[in-house]
């Protein structure tokens, strides 16, 4: 399966999520152990369960600039042009440090991984007979572009990032799809696990202490299976997250030993919604959490967050944001959108959650990026 891409004209919303069956038909761009990298994330303070106050970050026309993420030093935005030009500006001086324009035929892919000095930007070319993935690492002290050194080549477009740590799929010499966890600063890495072709690894989601990802085996066959696994950033093998329903796990996030994931089958009539589940630890029982907007689960600080979608009697949609952390008996709602306001998937940076709310019924239409501390 593919994660959504925030590129091209306008803004890609939760409403545009692809169906689970997309894994079967997608074409994979072809690529030609030491200790795991440390995360550059600031350790979160003691968990605060008070409902956070959302702050307004950036309001723009739908065809204007869109917030990708905001670092304590930098603001990362993406234009609504066809390729998705990415701009990184100094937060204090407003000076543009990087203006990244994808090469002809390429489009920008989210997210942008960023720390105090470096930024990683990915472009993909999925159309035509020669699909390709390009990854550029920028030195924010000079604005100069470079490669990713001796890191294994990126072979799937999904990159998961948490501050200065990122995870992605690479194809090794045995033609296996492998999950790589790497440090943006040092370009050190480790291989978490591999799956033999034609299976592949996708959907990496990185938290402050874990990486959660999907493993697809036997694609394009009746025996196709998709499961979620999680691994500690400090080392060790990945462990499967037992599914509530066999072989239809979609994606998830883990932190502090707990995992929240979603399940949706290709045959389900509503691909935009999945069933969410929680395991508070590896040996804890599975707890159902109800419906979740597909592909919106992430971890930030000590919390795991996700979006939900409700449909009114007149067919008008509205979106909400929920979160959970260890010690809570049930999820906590921290955002309720007005009918007609759609949300992009959330991002996390420096222990802060960012999301764009788009009002497509307004005249003129607009998006407003908002943020809240993770707690």
GROMACS .gro file of C-alpha atoms in nm:
model
  375
    1UNK     CA    1   0.000   0.000   0.000
    2UNK     CA    2   0.099   0.361  -0.036
    3UNK     CA    3   0.073   0.642   0.208
    4UNK     CA    4  -0.078   0.964   0.081
    5UNK     CA    5   0.134   1.230  -0.080
    6UNK     CA    6   0.090   1.598   0.000
    7UNK     CA    7   0.173   1.739  -0.340
    8UNK     CA    8   0.029   1.884  -0.658
    9UNK     CA    9  -0.257   2.128  -0.683
   10UNK     CA   10  -0.441   2.205  -0.362
   11UNK     CA   11  -0.417   1.984  -0.057
   12UNK     CA   12  -0.457   1.611  -0.007
   13UNK     CA   13  -0.711   1.549   0.267
   14UNK     CA   14  -0.808   1.256   0.480
   15UNK     CA   15  -1.093   1.209   0.231
   16UNK     CA   16  -0.843   1.107  -0.035
   17UNK     CA   17  -0.701   0.795   0.131
   18UNK     CA   18  -0.646   0.505  -0.103
   19UNK     CA   19  -0.813   0.172  -0.051
   20UNK     CA   20  -0.637  -0.124   0.107
   21UNK     CA   21  -0.635  -0.305  -0.225
   22UNK     CA   22  -0.393  -0.046  -0.364
   23UNK     CA   23  -0.107  -0.257  -0.231
   24UNK     CA   24  -0.186  -0.527  -0.483
   25UNK     CA   25  -0.168  -0.303  -0.789
   26UNK     CA   26   0.101  -0.049  -0.700
   27UNK     CA   27   0.430  -0.054  -0.889
   28UNK     CA   28   0.741  -0.041  -0.674
   29UNK     CA   29   1.025   0.188  -0.787
   30UNK     CA   30   1.333  -0.036  -0.823
   31UNK     CA   31   1.664   0.042  -0.650
   32UNK     CA   32   1.967  -0.049  -0.815
   33UNK     CA   33   2.472  -0.335   1.215
   34UNK     CA   34   2.568  -0.112   1.409
   35UNK     CA   35   2.368   0.016   1.700
   36UNK     CA   36   2.054   0.209   1.609
   37UNK     CA   37   2.081   0.584   1.567
   38UNK     CA   38   1.977   0.796   1.862
   39UNK     CA   39   1.669   1.012   1.826
   40UNK     CA   40   1.731   1.385   1.844
   41UNK     CA   41   1.390   1.435   2.000
   42UNK     CA   42   1.369   1.630   2.320
   43UNK     CA   43   1.251   1.386   2.589
   44UNK     CA   44   0.888   1.467   2.666
   45UNK     CA   45   0.801   1.611   3.003
   46UNK     CA   46   0.571   1.429   3.243
   47UNK     CA   47   0.245   1.355   3.068
   48UNK     CA   48  -0.019   1.625   3.104
   49UNK     CA   49  -0.371   1.496   3.052
   50UNK     CA   50  -0.534   1.840   3.035
   51UNK     CA   51  -0.692   1.902   2.695
   52UNK     CA   52  -0.438   2.116   2.502
   53UNK     CA   53  -0.513   2.455   2.355
   54UNK     CA   54  -0.476   2.467   1.976
   55UNK     CA   55  -0.275   2.753   1.833
   56UNK     CA   56  -0.313   2.898   1.483
   57UNK     CA   57   0.008   2.865   1.283
   58UNK     CA   58  -0.060   2.948   0.918
   59UNK     CA   59  -0.371   3.040   0.719
   60UNK     CA   60  -0.349   3.026   0.340
   61UNK     CA   61  -0.570   2.982   0.034
   62UNK     CA   62  -0.617   2.619  -0.064
   63UNK     CA   63  -0.393   2.685  -0.366
   64UNK     CA   64  -0.128   2.858  -0.153
   65UNK     CA   65   0.149   2.739   0.080
   66UNK     CA   66   0.078   2.447   0.313
   67UNK     CA   67   0.254   2.368   0.639
   68UNK     CA   68   0.451   2.043   0.627
   69UNK     CA   69   0.599   2.080   0.975
   70UNK     CA   70   0.743   2.342   1.208
   71UNK     CA   71   1.074   2.293   1.381
   72UNK     CA   72   1.186   2.505   1.674
   73UNK     CA   73   1.425   2.682   1.431
   74UNK     CA   74   1.253   2.638   1.095
   75UNK     CA   75   0.919   2.641   0.918
   76UNK     CA   76   0.868   2.390   0.636
   77UNK     CA   77   0.598   2.464   0.378
   78UNK     CA   78   0.497   2.317   0.045
   79UNK     CA   79   0.345   2.500  -0.249
   80UNK     CA   80   0.039   2.388  -0.440
   81UNK     CA   81   0.225   2.388  -0.769
   82UNK     CA   82   0.225   2.069  -0.974
   83UNK     CA   83   0.555   1.939  -0.834
   84UNK     CA   84   0.515   2.057  -0.476
   85UNK     CA   85   0.801   2.303  -0.425
   86UNK     CA   86   0.927   2.278  -0.066
   87UNK     CA   87   1.054   2.581   0.126
   88UNK     CA   88   1.243   2.578   0.455
   89UNK     CA   89   1.265   2.919   0.622
   90UNK     CA   90   1.431   3.041   0.938
   91UNK     CA   91   1.156   3.082   1.196
   92UNK     CA   92   1.300   3.401   1.345
   93UNK     CA   93   1.440   3.591   1.048
   94UNK     CA   94   1.193   3.449   0.789
   95UNK     CA   95   1.494   3.401   0.559
   96UNK     CA   96   1.452   3.114   0.313
   97UNK     CA   97   1.724   2.858   0.378
   98UNK     CA   98   1.616   2.596   0.123
   99UNK     CA   99   1.389   2.613  -0.180
  100UNK     CA  100   1.362   2.262  -0.318
  101UNK     CA  101   1.210   2.221  -0.664
  102UNK     CA  102   1.165   1.859  -0.775
  103UNK     CA  103   1.321   1.761  -1.106
  104UNK     CA  104   1.095   1.743  -1.412
  105UNK     CA  105   0.857   1.450  -1.385
  106UNK     CA  106   0.901   1.420  -1.006
  107UNK     CA  107   0.667   1.529  -0.728
  108UNK     CA  108   0.740   1.594  -0.361
  109UNK     CA  109   0.648   1.333  -0.103
  110UNK     CA  110   0.571   1.393   0.264
  111UNK     CA  111   0.699   1.413   0.526
  112UNK     CA  112   1.013   1.627   0.551
  113UNK     CA  113   1.248   1.494   0.818
  114UNK     CA  114   1.425   1.779   0.995
  115UNK     CA  115   1.648   1.846   1.296
  116UNK     CA  116   1.858   2.141   1.413
  117UNK     CA  117   2.093   2.126   1.112
  118UNK     CA  118   1.968   1.881   0.851
  119UNK     CA  119   1.656   1.821   0.642
  120UNK     CA  120   1.559   1.522   0.429
  121UNK     CA  121   1.330   1.580   0.129
  122UNK     CA  122   1.197   1.302  -0.093
  123UNK     CA  123   1.072   1.321  -0.453
  124UNK     CA  124   0.910   1.042  -0.649
  125UNK     CA  125   0.838   0.967  -1.014
  126UNK     CA  126   0.560   0.710  -1.027
  127UNK     CA  127   0.429   0.771  -1.378
  128UNK     CA  128   0.570   0.605  -1.688
  129UNK     CA  129   0.793   0.303  -1.738
  130UNK     CA  130   1.082   0.422  -1.519
  131UNK     CA  131   0.959   0.490  -1.162
  132UNK     CA  132   1.222   0.639  -0.933
  133UNK     CA  133   1.269   0.773  -0.581
  134UNK     CA  134   1.515   1.052  -0.505
  135UNK     CA  135   1.617   1.163  -0.156
  136UNK     CA  136   1.810   1.484  -0.087
  137UNK     CA  137   1.970   1.581   0.244
  138UNK     CA  138   2.016   1.955   0.296
  139UNK     CA  139   2.267   2.118   0.528
  140UNK     CA  140   2.057   2.394   0.683
  141UNK     CA  141   2.365   2.586   0.794
  142UNK     CA  142   2.463   2.641   0.429
  143UNK     CA  143   2.154   2.548   0.228
  144UNK     CA  144   2.361   2.299   0.026
  145UNK     CA  145   2.210   1.974  -0.103
  146UNK     CA  146   2.375   1.636  -0.073
  147UNK     CA  147   2.303   1.265  -0.069
  148UNK     CA  148   2.251   1.016   0.213
  149UNK     CA  149   2.603   0.878   0.212
  150UNK     CA  150   2.632   0.501   0.239
  151UNK     CA  151   2.280   0.448   0.365
  152UNK     CA  152   2.084   0.176   0.181
  153UNK     CA  153   1.887   0.314  -0.111
  154UNK     CA  154   1.521   0.405  -0.056
  155UNK     CA  155   1.295   0.166  -0.247
  156UNK     CA  156   0.946   0.251  -0.120
  157UNK     CA  157   0.806   0.606  -0.108
  158UNK     CA  158   0.690   0.596   0.255
  159UNK     CA  159   0.939   0.748   0.499
  160UNK     CA  160   0.851   0.774   0.866
  161UNK     CA  161   1.021   1.045   1.071
  162UNK     CA  162   1.036   1.157   1.432
  163UNK     CA  163   1.254   1.463   1.474
  164UNK     CA  164   1.600   1.344   1.361
  165UNK     CA  165   1.529   0.971   1.326
  166UNK     CA  166   1.371   0.824   1.015
  167UNK     CA  167   1.271   0.481   0.882
  168UNK     CA  168   1.216   0.355   0.529
  169UNK     CA  169   1.216   0.046   0.306
  170UNK     CA  170   1.519  -0.061   0.105
  171UNK     CA  171   1.583  -0.356  -0.125
  172UNK     CA  172   1.895  -0.558  -0.039
  173UNK     CA  173   2.126  -0.773  -0.254
  174UNK     CA  174   1.896  -1.072  -0.205
  175UNK     CA  175   1.601  -0.873  -0.346
  176UNK     CA  176   1.439  -0.860  -0.002
  177UNK     CA  177   1.248  -0.557   0.121
  178UNK     CA  178   1.412  -0.440   0.445
  179UNK     CA  179   1.318  -0.180   0.706
  180UNK     CA  180   1.602   0.064   0.774
  181UNK     CA  181   1.617   0.296   1.076
  182UNK     CA  182   1.862   0.584   1.034
  183UNK     CA  183   1.990   0.902   1.195
  184UNK     CA  184   1.954   1.222   0.994
  185UNK     CA  185   2.257   1.375   1.165
  186UNK     CA  186   2.509   1.091   1.152
  187UNK     CA  187   2.369   0.885   0.863
  188UNK     CA  188   2.421   0.573   1.074
  189UNK     CA  189   2.162   0.300   1.039
  190UNK     CA  190   2.051  -0.050   1.124
  191UNK     CA  191   1.834  -0.305   0.949
  192UNK     CA  192   1.531  -0.398   1.160
  193UNK     CA  193   1.402  -0.683   0.945
  194UNK     CA  194   1.343  -0.804   0.589
  195UNK     CA  195   1.076  -0.987   0.390
  196UNK     CA  196   1.141  -1.191   0.076
  197UNK     CA  197   1.015  -1.077  -0.265
  198UNK     CA  198   0.751  -1.032  -0.388
  199UNK     CA  199   0.653  -0.923  -0.037
  200UNK     CA  200   0.758  -0.583   0.087
  201UNK     CA  201   0.767  -0.352   0.389
  202UNK     CA  202   0.572  -0.025   0.405
  203UNK     CA  203   0.406   0.233   0.632
  204UNK     CA  204   0.689   0.306   0.881
  205UNK     CA  205   0.574   0.525   1.172
  206UNK     CA  206   0.847   0.640   1.413
  207UNK     CA  207   0.793   0.751   1.772
  208UNK     CA  208   1.037   0.861   2.042
  209UNK     CA  209   1.125   0.499   2.121
  210UNK     CA  210   0.979   0.270   1.853
  211UNK     CA  211   0.918   0.211   1.487
  212UNK     CA  212   0.595   0.049   1.369
  213UNK     CA  213   0.552  -0.079   1.014
  214UNK     CA  214   0.357  -0.308   0.781
  215UNK     CA  215   0.473  -0.627   0.620
  216UNK     CA  216   0.291  -0.737   0.305
  217UNK     CA  217   0.344  -1.096   0.196
  218UNK     CA  218   0.220  -1.272  -0.118
  219UNK     CA  219   0.082  -0.956  -0.281
  220UNK     CA  220  -0.147  -1.001  -0.580
  221UNK     CA  221  -0.246  -1.352  -0.466
  222UNK     CA  222  -0.538  -1.497  -0.275
  223UNK     CA  223  -0.302  -1.559   0.015
  224UNK     CA  224  -0.208  -1.193   0.048
  225UNK     CA  225  -0.148  -1.099   0.410
  226UNK     CA  226  -0.070  -0.762   0.568
  227UNK     CA  227   0.041  -0.742   0.930
  228UNK     CA  228   0.176  -0.474   1.164
  229UNK     CA  229   0.505  -0.512   1.351
  230UNK     CA  230   0.688  -0.290   1.598
  231UNK     CA  231   1.050  -0.264   1.711
  232UNK     CA  232   1.241  -0.064   1.968
  233UNK     CA  233   1.475   0.207   1.841
  234UNK     CA  234   1.728   0.090   2.099
  235UNK     CA  235   1.774  -0.241   1.916
  236UNK     CA  236   1.638  -0.591   1.892
  237UNK     CA  237   1.409  -0.766   1.646
  238UNK     CA  238   1.064  -0.656   1.542
  239UNK     CA  239   0.765  -0.831   1.697
  240UNK     CA  240   0.427  -0.882   1.532
  241UNK     CA  241   0.126  -0.705   1.682
  242UNK     CA  242  -0.143  -0.974   1.703
  243UNK     CA  243  -0.436  -0.881   1.482
  244UNK     CA  244  -0.799  -0.884   1.588
  245UNK     CA  245  -0.889  -1.007   1.240
  246UNK     CA  246  -0.635  -1.213   1.050
  247UNK     CA  247  -0.425  -1.047   0.781
  248UNK     CA  248  -0.602  -0.714   0.737
  249UNK     CA  249  -0.395  -0.481   0.955
  250UNK     CA  250  -0.339  -0.141   0.794
  251UNK     CA  251  -0.098   0.075   0.997
  252UNK     CA  252  -0.025   0.178   1.355
  253UNK     CA  253   0.201   0.354   1.603
  254UNK     CA  254   0.378   0.244   1.921
  255UNK     CA  255   0.526   0.424   2.220
  256UNK     CA  256   0.615   0.310   2.570
  257UNK     CA  257   0.536  -0.052   2.484
  258UNK     CA  258   0.177   0.024   2.375
  259UNK     CA  259   0.050  -0.001   2.018
  260UNK     CA  260  -0.261   0.133   1.847
  261UNK     CA  261  -0.333   0.001   1.501
  262UNK     CA  262  -0.614  -0.015   1.248
  263UNK     CA  263  -0.761  -0.295   1.038
  264UNK     CA  264  -0.946  -0.268   0.707
  265UNK     CA  265  -0.996  -0.525   0.433
  266UNK     CA  266  -0.998  -0.463   0.059
  267UNK     CA  267  -1.357  -0.587   0.057
  268UNK     CA  268  -1.479  -0.338   0.320
  269UNK     CA  269  -1.723  -0.090   0.162
  270UNK     CA  270  -1.581   0.215   0.344
  271UNK     CA  271  -1.206   0.230   0.289
  272UNK     CA  272  -1.189   0.575   0.453
  273UNK     CA  273  -1.262   0.425   0.794
  274UNK     CA  274  -1.089   0.140   0.974
  275UNK     CA  275  -1.142  -0.037   1.303
  276UNK     CA  276  -0.887   0.066   1.565
  277UNK     CA  277  -0.744  -0.146   1.845
  278UNK     CA  278  -0.511  -0.096   2.143
  279UNK     CA  279  -0.265  -0.324   2.320
  280UNK     CA  280  -0.113  -0.155   2.625
  281UNK     CA  281   0.182  -0.396   2.621
  282UNK     CA  282   0.299  -0.695   2.424
  283UNK     CA  283   0.112  -0.941   2.647
  284UNK     CA  284  -0.193  -0.722   2.719
  285UNK     CA  285  -0.537  -0.805   2.578
  286UNK     CA  286  -0.666  -0.629   2.268
  287UNK     CA  287  -0.906  -0.341   2.333
  288UNK     CA  288  -1.132  -0.208   2.054
  289UNK     CA  289  -1.129   0.171   2.006
  290UNK     CA  290  -1.400   0.207   1.743
  291UNK     CA  291  -1.363   0.364   1.400
  292UNK     CA  292  -1.057   0.562   1.292
  293UNK     CA  293  -0.994   0.763   0.976
  294UNK     CA  294  -0.769   0.532   0.777
  295UNK     CA  295  -0.397   0.606   0.783
  296UNK     CA  296  -0.404   0.880   1.049
  297UNK     CA  297  -0.245   0.710   1.353
  298UNK     CA  298   0.081   0.859   1.483
  299UNK     CA  299   0.277   0.894   1.805
  300UNK     CA  300   0.392   1.223   1.959
  301UNK     CA  301   0.561   1.249   2.296
  302UNK     CA  302   0.396   0.995   2.529
  303UNK     CA  303   0.074   0.996   2.326
  304UNK     CA  304  -0.071   0.805   2.034
  305UNK     CA  305  -0.315   1.015   1.831
  306UNK     CA  306  -0.561   0.949   1.550
  307UNK     CA  307  -0.843   1.113   1.358
  308UNK     CA  308  -1.207   1.005   1.338
  309UNK     CA  309  -1.478   1.096   1.090
  310UNK     CA  310  -1.851   1.134   1.144
  311UNK     CA  311  -2.122   1.189   0.883
  312UNK     CA  312  -2.430   1.398   0.966
  313UNK     CA  313  -2.784   1.328   0.858
  314UNK     CA  314  -2.735   1.551   0.555
  315UNK     CA  315  -2.416   1.372   0.451
  316UNK     CA  316  -2.185   1.647   0.576
  317UNK     CA  317  -1.861   1.517   0.723
  318UNK     CA  318  -1.679   1.639   1.030
  319UNK     CA  319  -1.349   1.527   1.179
  320UNK     CA  320  -1.217   1.482   1.531
  321UNK     CA  321  -0.879   1.413   1.690
  322UNK     CA  322  -0.844   1.165   1.974
  323UNK     CA  323  -0.546   1.058   2.178
  324UNK     CA  324  -0.445   0.798   2.434
  325UNK     CA  325  -0.155   0.746   2.674
  326UNK     CA  326  -0.073   0.492   2.940
  327UNK     CA  327  -0.296   0.536   3.244
  328UNK     CA  328  -0.605   0.656   3.058
  329UNK     CA  329  -0.906   0.427   3.081
  330UNK     CA  330  -1.039   0.553   2.749
  331UNK     CA  331  -0.927   0.784   2.467
  332UNK     CA  332  -0.947   1.159   2.510
  333UNK     CA  333  -1.094   1.386   2.243
  334UNK     CA  334  -0.881   1.697   2.193
  335UNK     CA  335  -1.029   1.846   1.874
  336UNK     CA  336  -1.376   1.860   1.724
  337UNK     CA  337  -1.406   2.017   1.381
  338UNK     CA  338  -1.708   2.192   1.243
  339UNK     CA  339  -1.907   2.016   0.969
  340UNK     CA  340  -1.743   2.070   0.631
  341UNK     CA  341  -1.393   2.119   0.777
  342UNK     CA  342  -1.159   1.842   0.656
  343UNK     CA  343  -0.826   1.752   0.817
  344UNK     CA  344  -0.493   1.647   0.670
  345UNK     CA  345  -0.299   1.370   0.847
  346UNK     CA  346  -0.119   1.496   1.157
  347UNK     CA  347   0.256   1.537   1.194
  348UNK     CA  348   0.472   1.557   1.508
  349UNK     CA  349   0.781   1.770   1.564
  350UNK     CA  350   0.952   1.875   1.887
  351UNK     CA  351   0.675   1.718   2.097
  352UNK     CA  352   0.410   1.922   1.915
  353UNK     CA  353   0.126   1.805   1.689
  354UNK     CA  354   0.050   1.986   1.362
  355UNK     CA  355  -0.252   1.945   1.136
  356UNK     CA  356  -0.422   2.146   0.860
  357UNK     CA  357  -0.795   2.212   0.867
  358UNK     CA  358  -0.941   2.291   0.525
  359UNK     CA  359  -1.271   2.472   0.472
  360UNK     CA  360  -1.365   2.389   0.115
  361UNK     CA  361  -1.712   2.536   0.153
  362UNK     CA  362  -1.586   2.886   0.235
  363UNK     CA  363  -1.555   3.158  -0.026
  364UNK     CA  364  -1.268   3.177  -0.086
  365UNK     CA  365  -1.161   2.832   0.029
  366UNK     CA  366  -0.873   2.822   0.276
  367UNK     CA  367  -0.663   2.598   0.497
  368UNK     CA  368  -0.545   2.679   0.847
  369UNK     CA  369  -0.254   2.496   1.009
  370UNK     CA  370  -0.296   2.454   1.384
  371UNK     CA  371  -0.076   2.304   1.653
  372UNK     CA  372  -0.100   2.171   2.007
  373UNK     CA  373   0.154   2.044   2.258
  374UNK     CA  374   0.158   1.665   2.282
  375UNK     CA  375   0.149   1.679   2.661
   0.00000   0.00000   0.00000
